[in-house]
PDB file of C-alpha atoms and ligand atoms in Angstrom:
ATOM      1  CA  UNK J   1      25.153  -2.971 -17.073  1.00  0.00           C
ATOM      2  CA  UNK J   2      21.500  -3.679 -18.355  1.00  0.00           C
ATOM      3  CA  UNK J   3      20.096  -6.395 -16.109  1.00  0.00           C
ATOM      4  CA  UNK J   4      20.707  -3.811 -12.970  1.00  0.00           C
ATOM      5  CA  UNK J   5      18.568  -1.234 -14.864  1.00  0.00           C
ATOM      6  CA  UNK J   6      15.131  -0.722 -12.421  1.00  0.00           C
ATOM      7  CA  UNK J   7      12.126   0.597 -14.108  1.00  0.00           C
ATOM      8  CA  UNK J   8       8.796   2.042 -11.726  1.00  0.00           C
ATOM      9  CA  UNK J   9       5.590   1.027 -13.179  1.00  0.00           C
ATOM     10  CA  UNK J  10       2.267   2.687 -12.402  1.00  0.00           C
ATOM     11  CA  UNK J  11      -1.398   2.141 -13.162  1.00  0.00           C
ATOM     12  CA  UNK J  12      -4.318   3.807 -12.176  1.00  0.00           C
ATOM     13  CA  UNK J  13      -7.924   3.215 -13.882  1.00  0.00           C
ATOM     14  CA  UNK J  14     -11.405   5.330 -13.014  1.00  0.00           C
ATOM     15  CA  UNK J  15     -14.854   5.443 -14.016  1.00  0.00           C
ATOM     16  CA  UNK J  16     -16.567   8.501 -14.867  1.00  0.00           C
ATOM     17  CA  UNK J  17     -13.560  10.316 -15.444  1.00  0.00           C
ATOM     18  CA  UNK J  18     -14.665  13.525 -16.454  1.00  0.00           C
ATOM     19  CA  UNK J  19     -17.208  14.173 -13.449  1.00  0.00           C
ATOM     20  CA  UNK J  20     -16.819  12.356  -9.985  1.00  0.00           C
ATOM     21  CA  UNK J  21     -13.661   9.982 -11.560  1.00  0.00           C
ATOM     22  CA  UNK J  22     -14.416   7.284  -9.292  1.00  0.00           C
ATOM     23  CA  UNK J  23     -11.667   5.320  -8.509  1.00  0.00           C
ATOM     24  CA  UNK J  24     -11.733   1.360  -9.267  1.00  0.00           C
ATOM     25  CA  UNK J  25      -8.079   0.556  -9.276  1.00  0.00           C
ATOM     26  CA  UNK J  26      -4.571   1.322  -9.035  1.00  0.00           C
ATOM     27  CA  UNK J  27      -0.912  -0.423  -9.051  1.00  0.00           C
ATOM     28  CA  UNK J  28       2.722  -0.065  -8.260  1.00  0.00           C
ATOM     29  CA  UNK J  29       5.643  -2.168  -8.758  1.00  0.00           C
ATOM     30  CA  UNK J  30       9.470  -1.431  -9.868  1.00  0.00           C
ATOM     31  CA  UNK J  31      10.136  -3.990 -12.986  1.00  0.00           C
ATOM     32  CA  UNK J  32      13.852  -5.486 -14.782  1.00  0.00           C
ATOM     33  CA  UNK J  33      13.462  -3.719 -19.149  1.00  0.00           C
ATOM     34  CA  UNK J  34      13.118  -7.702 -20.578  1.00  0.00           C
ATOM     35  CA  UNK J  35      10.052  -7.425 -17.592  1.00  0.00           C
ATOM     36  CA  UNK J  36       8.512  -4.123 -18.698  1.00  0.00           C
ATOM     37  CA  UNK J  37       5.843  -6.228 -21.246  1.00  0.00           C
ATOM     38  CA  UNK J  38       4.585  -8.445 -18.418  1.00  0.00           C
ATOM     39  CA  UNK J  39       4.596  -5.617 -16.068  1.00  0.00           C
ATOM     40  CA  UNK J  40       2.325  -3.779 -18.047  1.00  0.00           C
ATOM     41  CA  UNK J  41       0.485  -6.483 -18.549  1.00  0.00           C
ATOM     42  CA  UNK J  42       0.161  -8.022 -15.122  1.00  0.00           C
ATOM     43  CA  UNK J  43      -1.472  -4.050 -14.301  1.00  0.00           C
ATOM     44  CA  UNK J  44      -3.335  -3.557 -17.639  1.00  0.00           C
ATOM     45  CA  UNK J  45      -5.237  -6.817 -16.835  1.00  0.00           C
ATOM     46  CA  UNK J  46      -5.297  -5.488 -12.877  1.00  0.00           C
ATOM     47  CA  UNK J  47      -7.504  -2.374 -13.993  1.00  0.00           C
ATOM     48  CA  UNK J  48      -9.802  -4.291 -16.829  1.00  0.00           C
ATOM     49  CA  UNK J  49     -10.595  -7.047 -14.222  1.00  0.00           C
ATOM     50  CA  UNK J  50     -11.714  -5.088 -11.035  1.00  0.00           C
ATOM     51  CA  UNK J  51     -14.865  -5.686  -8.858  1.00  0.00           C
ATOM     52  CA  UNK J  52     -15.654  -2.085  -8.649  1.00  0.00           C
ATOM     53  CA  UNK J  53     -16.607  -1.696 -12.172  1.00  0.00           C
ATOM     54  CA  UNK J  54     -15.572  -1.013 -15.148  1.00  0.00           C
ATOM     55  CA  UNK J  55     -13.103   1.792 -16.370  1.00  0.00           C
ATOM     56  CA  UNK J  56     -13.496   4.522 -18.795  1.00  0.00           C
ATOM     57  CA  UNK J  57     -10.254   5.760 -18.367  1.00  0.00           C
ATOM     58  CA  UNK J  58      -6.612   4.416 -17.607  1.00  0.00           C
ATOM     59  CA  UNK J  59      -2.504   5.507 -17.201  1.00  0.00           C
ATOM     60  CA  UNK J  60       0.373   3.404 -17.599  1.00  0.00           C
ATOM     61  CA  UNK J  61       3.464   5.133 -16.872  1.00  0.00           C
ATOM     62  CA  UNK J  62       7.106   4.008 -16.755  1.00  0.00           C
ATOM     63  CA  UNK J  63      10.044   6.086 -15.723  1.00  0.00           C
ATOM     64  CA  UNK J  64      13.502   4.794 -15.660  1.00  0.00           C
ATOM     65  CA  UNK J  65      15.406   4.771 -11.980  1.00  0.00           C
ATOM     66  CA  UNK J  66      18.343   6.744 -11.147  1.00  0.00           C
ATOM     67  CA  UNK J  67      18.003   6.632  -7.907  1.00  0.00           C
ATOM     68  CA  UNK J  68      19.773   3.687  -5.436  1.00  0.00           C
ATOM     69  CA  UNK J  69      16.723   0.855  -4.100  1.00  0.00           C
ATOM     70  CA  UNK J  70      17.017   0.658  -0.817  1.00  0.00           C
ATOM     71  CA  UNK J  71      16.062  -3.241   0.312  1.00  0.00           C
ATOM     72  CA  UNK J  72      14.048  -4.150   3.273  1.00  0.00           C
ATOM     73  CA  UNK J  73      12.988  -6.971   5.098  1.00  0.00           C
ATOM     74  CA  UNK J  74       8.837  -8.019   5.071  1.00  0.00           C
ATOM     75  CA  UNK J  75       7.000  -6.672   8.054  1.00  0.00           C
ATOM     76  CA  UNK J  76       5.957  -9.889  10.569  1.00  0.00           C
ATOM     77  CA  UNK J  77       2.141 -10.977  10.088  1.00  0.00           C
ATOM     78  CA  UNK J  78       0.225 -12.279  11.658  1.00  0.00           C
ATOM     79  CA  UNK J  79      -3.817 -13.207  11.891  1.00  0.00           C
ATOM     80  CA  UNK J  80      -6.697 -12.347  14.756  1.00  0.00           C
ATOM     81  CA  UNK J  81      -9.872 -14.354  13.520  1.00  0.00           C
ATOM     82  CA  UNK J  82     -12.651 -12.116  14.235  1.00  0.00           C
ATOM     83  CA  UNK J  83     -16.466 -12.970  13.962  1.00  0.00           C
ATOM     84  CA  UNK J  84     -17.911  -9.254  13.089  1.00  0.00           C
ATOM     85  CA  UNK J  85     -17.223  -5.596  12.020  1.00  0.00           C
ATOM     86  CA  UNK J  86     -17.584  -4.142  14.843  1.00  0.00           C
ATOM     87  CA  UNK J  87     -15.025  -6.999  17.036  1.00  0.00           C
ATOM     88  CA  UNK J  88     -12.764  -6.191  13.644  1.00  0.00           C
ATOM     89  CA  UNK J  89     -12.789  -2.529  14.375  1.00  0.00           C
ATOM     90  CA  UNK J  90     -12.855  -2.535  18.363  1.00  0.00           C
ATOM     91  CA  UNK J  91      -9.608  -4.439  17.708  1.00  0.00           C
ATOM     92  CA  UNK J  92      -8.059  -2.303  14.961  1.00  0.00           C
ATOM     93  CA  UNK J  93      -8.463   0.715  17.599  1.00  0.00           C
ATOM     94  CA  UNK J  94      -7.153  -1.445  20.172  1.00  0.00           C
ATOM     95  CA  UNK J  95      -4.133  -2.447  18.064  1.00  0.00           C
ATOM     96  CA  UNK J  96      -3.475   1.189  16.736  1.00  0.00           C
ATOM     97  CA  UNK J  97      -3.513   2.521  20.477  1.00  0.00           C
ATOM     98  CA  UNK J  98      -1.021   0.023  21.774  1.00  0.00           C
ATOM     99  CA  UNK J  99       1.367   1.244  18.400  1.00  0.00           C
ATOM    100  CA  UNK J 100       0.554   4.561  20.451  1.00  0.00           C
ATOM    101  CA  UNK J 101      -1.672   6.546  18.136  1.00  0.00           C
ATOM    102  CA  UNK J 102      -4.511   8.498  20.689  1.00  0.00           C
ATOM    103  CA  UNK J 103      -8.504   7.263  20.552  1.00  0.00           C
ATOM    104  CA  UNK J 104      -9.049  11.084  19.142  1.00  0.00           C
ATOM    105  CA  UNK J 105      -6.918  10.596  16.353  1.00  0.00           C
ATOM    106  CA  UNK J 106      -8.088   7.458  15.459  1.00  0.00           C
ATOM    107  CA  UNK J 107     -11.979   8.514  16.007  1.00  0.00           C
ATOM    108  CA  UNK J 108     -11.057  11.739  13.989  1.00  0.00           C
ATOM    109  CA  UNK J 109      -9.195  10.176  11.175  1.00  0.00           C
ATOM    110  CA  UNK J 110     -12.277   8.179  10.534  1.00  0.00           C
ATOM    111  CA  UNK J 111     -14.692  10.788  10.144  1.00  0.00           C
ATOM    112  CA  UNK J 112     -13.027  12.617   7.762  1.00  0.00           C
ATOM    113  CA  UNK J 113     -12.294   9.304   6.034  1.00  0.00           C
ATOM    114  CA  UNK J 114     -16.162   8.325   5.748  1.00  0.00           C
ATOM    115  CA  UNK J 115     -16.844  12.462   4.770  1.00  0.00           C
ATOM    116  CA  UNK J 116     -14.476  11.706   1.595  1.00  0.00           C
ATOM    117  CA  UNK J 117     -15.188   8.351   0.464  1.00  0.00           C
ATOM    118  CA  UNK J 118     -14.131   7.351  -2.672  1.00  0.00           C
ATOM    119  CA  UNK J 119     -10.112   7.955  -1.917  1.00  0.00           C
ATOM    120  CA  UNK J 120      -7.642   6.481  -4.147  1.00  0.00           C
ATOM    121  CA  UNK J 121      -4.319   6.945  -1.949  1.00  0.00           C
ATOM    122  CA  UNK J 122      -3.769   7.287   1.818  1.00  0.00           C
ATOM    123  CA  UNK J 123      -4.748  10.059   4.514  1.00  0.00           C
ATOM    124  CA  UNK J 124      -1.081  10.894   6.493  1.00  0.00           C
ATOM    125  CA  UNK J 125      -2.494  12.276   9.564  1.00  0.00           C
ATOM    126  CA  UNK J 126      -0.984  12.900  12.953  1.00  0.00           C
ATOM    127  CA  UNK J 127      -1.072  10.525  15.421  1.00  0.00           C
ATOM    128  CA  UNK J 128      -1.691  13.073  17.842  1.00  0.00           C
ATOM    129  CA  UNK J 129      -4.304  15.450  17.203  1.00  0.00           C
ATOM    130  CA  UNK J 130      -5.866  13.107  13.962  1.00  0.00           C
ATOM    131  CA  UNK J 131      -5.655  16.608  12.448  1.00  0.00           C
ATOM    132  CA  UNK J 132      -4.696  15.216   8.502  1.00  0.00           C
ATOM    133  CA  UNK J 133      -1.496  16.701   7.207  1.00  0.00           C
ATOM    134  CA  UNK J 134      -1.306  15.474   3.474  1.00  0.00           C
ATOM    135  CA  UNK J 135      -3.676  17.728   1.303  1.00  0.00           C
ATOM    136  CA  UNK J 136      -7.390  17.930   2.999  1.00  0.00           C
ATOM    137  CA  UNK J 137      -9.934  17.675  -0.127  1.00  0.00           C
ATOM    138  CA  UNK J 138      -7.101  15.272  -2.249  1.00  0.00           C
ATOM    139  CA  UNK J 139      -7.616  12.035  -2.623  1.00  0.00           C
ATOM    140  CA  UNK J 140      -4.940  10.817  -0.757  1.00  0.00           C
ATOM    141  CA  UNK J 141      -0.967  10.581  -1.357  1.00  0.00           C
ATOM    142  CA  UNK J 142       0.216   6.672  -3.741  1.00  0.00           C
ATOM    143  CA  UNK J 143       2.808   5.219  -2.677  1.00  0.00           C
ATOM    144  CA  UNK J 144       5.030   4.013  -5.247  1.00  0.00           C
ATOM    145  CA  UNK J 145       8.231   2.572  -6.422  1.00  0.00           C
ATOM    146  CA  UNK J 146       8.118  -0.601  -4.636  1.00  0.00           C
ATOM    147  CA  UNK J 147       8.505  -4.095  -5.644  1.00  0.00           C
ATOM    148  CA  UNK J 148       8.823  -7.671  -4.090  1.00  0.00           C
ATOM    149  CA  UNK J 149       9.836 -10.304  -6.279  1.00  0.00           C
ATOM    150  CA  UNK J 150       7.454 -13.270  -6.906  1.00  0.00           C
ATOM    151  CA  UNK J 151       9.640 -16.200  -5.696  1.00  0.00           C
ATOM    152  CA  UNK J 152      11.376 -14.670  -3.282  1.00  0.00           C
ATOM    153  CA  UNK J 153       7.673 -13.723  -2.163  1.00  0.00           C
ATOM    154  CA  UNK J 154       6.491 -17.677  -2.546  1.00  0.00           C
ATOM    155  CA  UNK J 155       9.703 -18.517  -0.941  1.00  0.00           C
ATOM    156  CA  UNK J 156       8.842 -16.261   2.422  1.00  0.00           C
ATOM    157  CA  UNK J 157       5.476 -17.445   2.683  1.00  0.00           C
ATOM    158  CA  UNK J 158       6.034 -21.119   2.698  1.00  0.00           C
ATOM    159  CA  UNK J 159       8.259 -20.454   5.544  1.00  0.00           C
ATOM    160  CA  UNK J 160       5.940 -18.025   7.176  1.00  0.00           C
ATOM    161  CA  UNK J 161       2.904 -20.972   6.358  1.00  0.00           C
ATOM    162  CA  UNK J 162       0.394 -18.063   4.995  1.00  0.00           C
ATOM    163  CA  UNK J 163      -1.048 -18.178   1.544  1.00  0.00           C
ATOM    164  CA  UNK J 164       0.700 -17.169  -1.576  1.00  0.00           C
ATOM    165  CA  UNK J 165      -1.947 -14.663  -2.382  1.00  0.00           C
ATOM    166  CA  UNK J 166      -1.341 -11.564  -4.943  1.00  0.00           C
ATOM    167  CA  UNK J 167      -3.147  -9.420  -2.602  1.00  0.00           C
ATOM    168  CA  UNK J 168      -1.297  -9.723   0.065  1.00  0.00           C
ATOM    169  CA  UNK J 169       1.903  -9.322  -1.324  1.00  0.00           C
ATOM    170  CA  UNK J 170       1.133  -6.133  -2.690  1.00  0.00           C
ATOM    171  CA  UNK J 171      -0.299  -4.963   1.062  1.00  0.00           C
ATOM    172  CA  UNK J 172       2.218  -5.810   3.314  1.00  0.00           C
ATOM    173  CA  UNK J 173       5.437  -4.611   1.107  1.00  0.00           C
ATOM    174  CA  UNK J 174       3.213  -1.542   1.158  1.00  0.00           C
ATOM    175  CA  UNK J 175       2.816  -2.207   4.731  1.00  0.00           C
ATOM    176  CA  UNK J 176       6.187  -2.411   4.905  1.00  0.00           C
ATOM    177  CA  UNK J 177       8.001   0.487   2.786  1.00  0.00           C
ATOM    178  CA  UNK J 178       5.805   2.787   5.016  1.00  0.00           C
ATOM    179  CA  UNK J 179       6.853   1.528   8.136  1.00  0.00           C
ATOM    180  CA  UNK J 180      10.555   1.659   7.552  1.00  0.00           C
ATOM    181  CA  UNK J 181      10.057   5.456   7.660  1.00  0.00           C
ATOM    182  CA  UNK J 182      10.838   6.482  11.098  1.00  0.00           C
ATOM    183  CA  UNK J 183       7.740   8.976  11.411  1.00  0.00           C
ATOM    184  CA  UNK J 184       5.387   6.067  10.644  1.00  0.00           C
ATOM    185  CA  UNK J 185       3.764   4.812  13.624  1.00  0.00           C
ATOM    186  CA  UNK J 186       0.965   2.328  13.027  1.00  0.00           C
ATOM    187  CA  UNK J 187      -0.870   2.512   9.680  1.00  0.00           C
ATOM    188  CA  UNK J 188      -4.736   0.304   9.525  1.00  0.00           C
ATOM    189  CA  UNK J 189      -5.928  -0.320   6.688  1.00  0.00           C
ATOM    190  CA  UNK J 190      -9.051  -2.477   4.629  1.00  0.00           C
ATOM    191  CA  UNK J 191      -9.844  -2.917   0.181  1.00  0.00           C
ATOM    192  CA  UNK J 192     -12.189  -1.318  -1.433  1.00  0.00           C
ATOM    193  CA  UNK J 193     -13.293  -4.134  -3.827  1.00  0.00           C
ATOM    194  CA  UNK J 194     -16.683  -4.776  -2.189  1.00  0.00           C
ATOM    195  CA  UNK J 195     -15.522  -9.045  -1.845  1.00  0.00           C
ATOM    196  CA  UNK J 196     -12.611  -8.640   0.074  1.00  0.00           C
ATOM    197  CA  UNK J 197     -13.110  -7.775   3.545  1.00  0.00           C
ATOM    198  CA  UNK J 198      -9.577  -8.702   5.252  1.00  0.00           C
ATOM    199  CA  UNK J 199      -7.783  -5.701   6.972  1.00  0.00           C
ATOM    200  CA  UNK J 200      -4.710  -4.702   8.081  1.00  0.00           C
ATOM    201  CA  UNK J 201      -3.191  -3.255  10.994  1.00  0.00           C
ATOM    202  CA  UNK J 202       1.029  -2.663  10.658  1.00  0.00           C
ATOM    203  CA  UNK J 203       3.928  -1.195  12.950  1.00  0.00           C
ATOM    204  CA  UNK J 204       7.365  -1.765  13.280  1.00  0.00           C
ATOM    205  CA  UNK J 205       6.516  -2.864  16.547  1.00  0.00           C
ATOM    206  CA  UNK J 206       4.154  -4.862  16.470  1.00  0.00           C
ATOM    207  CA  UNK J 207       4.289  -6.361  12.573  1.00  0.00           C
ATOM    208  CA  UNK J 208       1.809  -7.213  10.039  1.00  0.00           C
ATOM    209  CA  UNK J 209      -1.088  -7.634  11.840  1.00  0.00           C
ATOM    210  CA  UNK J 210      -4.478  -8.882   9.740  1.00  0.00           C
ATOM    211  CA  UNK J 211      -7.686  -8.715  10.421  1.00  0.00           C
ATOM    212  CA  UNK J 212     -10.525 -10.973   9.115  1.00  0.00           C
ATOM    213  CA  UNK J 213     -13.197  -8.677   9.409  1.00  0.00           C
ATOM    214  CA  UNK J 214     -12.581  -4.740   9.035  1.00  0.00           C
ATOM    215  CA  UNK J 215     -15.941  -4.196   6.707  1.00  0.00           C
ATOM    216  CA  UNK J 216     -19.144  -5.828   5.492  1.00  0.00           C
ATOM    217  CA  UNK J 217     -19.359  -7.084   2.070  1.00  0.00           C
ATOM    218  CA  UNK J 218     -20.559  -4.993  -0.394  1.00  0.00           C
ATOM    219  CA  UNK J 219     -19.079  -1.966   1.395  1.00  0.00           C
ATOM    220  CA  UNK J 220     -16.923  -0.379  -1.262  1.00  0.00           C
ATOM    221  CA  UNK J 221     -16.048   2.310   1.574  1.00  0.00           C
ATOM    222  CA  UNK J 222     -12.054   1.479   2.009  1.00  0.00           C
ATOM    223  CA  UNK J 223      -9.146   2.725   4.341  1.00  0.00           C
ATOM    224  CA  UNK J 224      -5.574   3.481   4.223  1.00  0.00           C
ATOM    225  CA  UNK J 225      -4.341   5.868   7.100  1.00  0.00           C
ATOM    226  CA  UNK J 226      -0.845   6.514   7.823  1.00  0.00           C
ATOM    227  CA  UNK J 227      -0.439   7.791  11.589  1.00  0.00           C
ATOM    228  CA  UNK J 228       2.722   9.856  11.718  1.00  0.00           C
ATOM    229  CA  UNK J 229       4.710  11.260  14.587  1.00  0.00           C
ATOM    230  CA  UNK J 230       3.327  14.958  15.089  1.00  0.00           C
ATOM    231  CA  UNK J 231       7.182  16.280  13.906  1.00  0.00           C
ATOM    232  CA  UNK J 232       7.294  14.894  10.668  1.00  0.00           C
ATOM    233  CA  UNK J 233       8.487  17.080   8.235  1.00  0.00           C
ATOM    234  CA  UNK J 234       5.597  16.200   5.842  1.00  0.00           C
ATOM    235  CA  UNK J 235       7.402  16.712   2.726  1.00  0.00           C
ATOM    236  CA  UNK J 236       9.903  14.699   3.546  1.00  0.00           C
ATOM    237  CA  UNK J 237       7.145  12.009   4.267  1.00  0.00           C
ATOM    238  CA  UNK J 238       5.830  12.065   1.003  1.00  0.00           C
ATOM    239  CA  UNK J 239       9.180  11.918  -1.447  1.00  0.00           C
ATOM    240  CA  UNK J 240      10.350   9.479   0.671  1.00  0.00           C
ATOM    241  CA  UNK J 241       6.587   7.221   0.043  1.00  0.00           C
ATOM    242  CA  UNK J 242       6.111   8.413  -4.015  1.00  0.00           C
ATOM    243  CA  UNK J 243       9.858   8.957  -4.783  1.00  0.00           C
ATOM    244  CA  UNK J 244      12.266   6.424  -2.740  1.00  0.00           C
ATOM    245  CA  UNK J 245      12.253   2.415  -4.557  1.00  0.00           C
ATOM    246  CA  UNK J 246      12.286   0.345  -1.812  1.00  0.00           C
ATOM    247  CA  UNK J 247      12.714  -3.282  -3.257  1.00  0.00           C
ATOM    248  CA  UNK J 248      11.026  -6.138  -0.223  1.00  0.00           C
ATOM    249  CA  UNK J 249      13.452  -8.891   0.162  1.00  0.00           C
ATOM    250  CA  UNK J 250      13.078 -11.280   2.960  1.00  0.00           C
ATOM    251  CA  UNK J 251      16.048 -12.046   3.708  1.00  0.00           C
ATOM    252  CA  UNK J 252      17.549  -7.920   3.604  1.00  0.00           C
ATOM    253  CA  UNK J 253      18.780  -6.107   6.448  1.00  0.00           C
ATOM    254  CA  UNK J 254      18.332  -2.770   5.182  1.00  0.00           C
ATOM    255  CA  UNK J 255      21.182  -2.887   2.639  1.00  0.00           C
ATOM    256  CA  UNK J 256      21.100  -0.056  -0.163  1.00  0.00           C
ATOM    257  CA  UNK J 257      21.365  -1.614  -4.020  1.00  0.00           C
ATOM    258  CA  UNK J 258      23.543   0.849  -6.085  1.00  0.00           C
ATOM    259  CA  UNK J 259      22.324  -0.432  -9.746  1.00  0.00           C
ATOM    260  CA  UNK J 260      24.293   1.320 -12.645  1.00  0.00           C
ATOM    261  CA  UNK J 261      22.463   4.157 -14.852  1.00  0.00           C
TER     262      UNK J 261
HETATM  263  N1  WAQ V 301      -0.881   4.276  -1.937  1.00  0.00           N
HETATM  264  C1  WAQ V 301      -1.455   4.621  -1.126  1.00  0.00           C
HETATM  265  N2  WAQ V 301      -2.833   4.230  -0.917  1.00  0.00           N
HETATM  266  C2  WAQ V 301      -3.223   3.296  -1.408  1.00  0.00           C
HETATM  267  C3  WAQ V 301      -2.759   2.513  -3.012  1.00  0.00           C
HETATM  268  C4  WAQ V 301      -0.908   2.348  -2.769  1.00  0.00           C
HETATM  269  N3  WAQ V 301      -0.223   2.714  -3.880  1.00  0.00           N
HETATM  270  N4  WAQ V 301      -2.987   1.722  -3.217  1.00  0.00           N
HETATM  271  C5  WAQ V 301      -4.682   1.653  -2.418  1.00  0.00           C
HETATM  272  N5  WAQ V 301      -4.239   2.668  -1.403  1.00  0.00           N
HETATM  273  C6  WAQ V 301      -5.556   2.992  -0.764  1.00  0.00           C
HETATM  274  C7  WAQ V 301      -6.904   3.290  -1.829  1.00  0.00           C
HETATM  275  O1  WAQ V 301      -7.430   4.847  -1.034  1.00  0.00           O
HETATM  276  C8  WAQ V 301      -7.476   2.387  -1.527  1.00  0.00           C
HETATM  277  O2  WAQ V 301      -8.529   2.433  -1.684  1.00  0.00           O
HETATM  278  C9  WAQ V 301      -7.360   1.507  -0.437  1.00  0.00           C
HETATM  279  O3  WAQ V 301      -5.873   2.341  -0.068  1.00  0.00           O
HETATM  280  C10 WAQ V 301      -7.649  -0.198  -0.706  1.00  0.00           C
HETATM  281  O4  WAQ V 301      -6.448  -0.210  -1.674  1.00  0.00           O
HETATM  282  O5  WAQ V 301      -3.218  -9.090   3.802  1.00  0.00           O
HETATM  283  O6  WAQ V 301      -6.813  -4.562  -1.254  1.00  0.00           O
HETATM  284  O7  WAQ V 301      -5.856  -1.924  -2.848  1.00  0.00           O
HETATM  285  O8  WAQ V 301      -5.196  -9.990   3.068  1.00  0.00           O
HETATM  286  O9  WAQ V 301      -7.850  -2.019  -2.440  1.00  0.00           O
HETATM  287  C11 WAQ V 301      -5.194  -6.155   2.969  1.00  0.00           C
HETATM  288  C12 WAQ V 301      -5.077  -7.289   3.387  1.00  0.00           C
HETATM  289  C13 WAQ V 301      -5.975  -5.831   1.596  1.00  0.00           C
HETATM  290  C14 WAQ V 301      -4.506  -8.135   2.587  1.00  0.00           C
HETATM  291  C15 WAQ V 301      -6.311  -4.032   1.357  1.00  0.00           C
HETATM  292  O10 WAQ V 301      -6.355  -2.532  -0.856  1.00  0.00           O
HETATM  293  C16 WAQ V 301      -4.309  -9.696   3.299  1.00  0.00           C
HETATM  294  C17 WAQ V 301      -6.780  -3.923  -0.256  1.00  0.00           C
HETATM  295  P1  WAQ V 301      -6.656  -1.804  -2.525  1.00  0.00           P
HETATM  296 MG1   MG V 302      -8.861  -2.239  -4.135  1.00  0.00          MG
END
């Protein structure tokens, strides 16, 4: 049945592509064939109307999926209201420690992040030592092949009494996929968009914990760090993040959709 065939759609856009290649925007979603035009258009708009600047390079890739899609539920959200960045980061550190990450690992990971700057993906870090486990000096691993039906998201937001915001949809989808892997202890994230200062700590044990100030307005330094157990198989972990199709569904209990190919 054609309507059961799914496609992965990915976008990345940057500025000064030939020189320092400043990351402007990225996006990934799952789409049915009859929604492909809309999906490509959604990601094009995301790239072209970006507060990080005007892109001079954009790539959009569409791939038919042949693997079964795993359905998982979204992490449960909570919001912590803080008044300053210092309070926000101190709280984030506390939440990460509660999830099992060491203070040393957090400090070392953040020091590496600030040295690199301008990442396009996430850093994978040993939750005990803080050693970076994905390719050193790379711009990070991009989590792809994930989606969340808009209606299901909207319905879930009403139940949870949180705003129906597309940025939150994308962030919770990503955090839920990442947390679902048994090697992930916790994630720390804030946006690289200069105007958006709310970030989160996510983990299977504590859910999606939003923190209202994790950076100052105008700051373009974003953050995405996955803290993993020391015994992680980094190759398999990478494959899960980039290749395993995952659909977030509020009522799901972890079943697999077998789609015809
Ligand atoms: N895979 C891995 N890393 C990514 C991905 C991805 N698919 N998308 C973004 N990143 C990394 C990349 O290094 C970016 O610089 C950084 O994360 C921030 O990305 O509940 O908007 O898309 O209010 O700017 C969180 C709070 C918002 C939402 C996060 O991140 C809420 C956000 P952005
Ligand atoms: Mg961004």
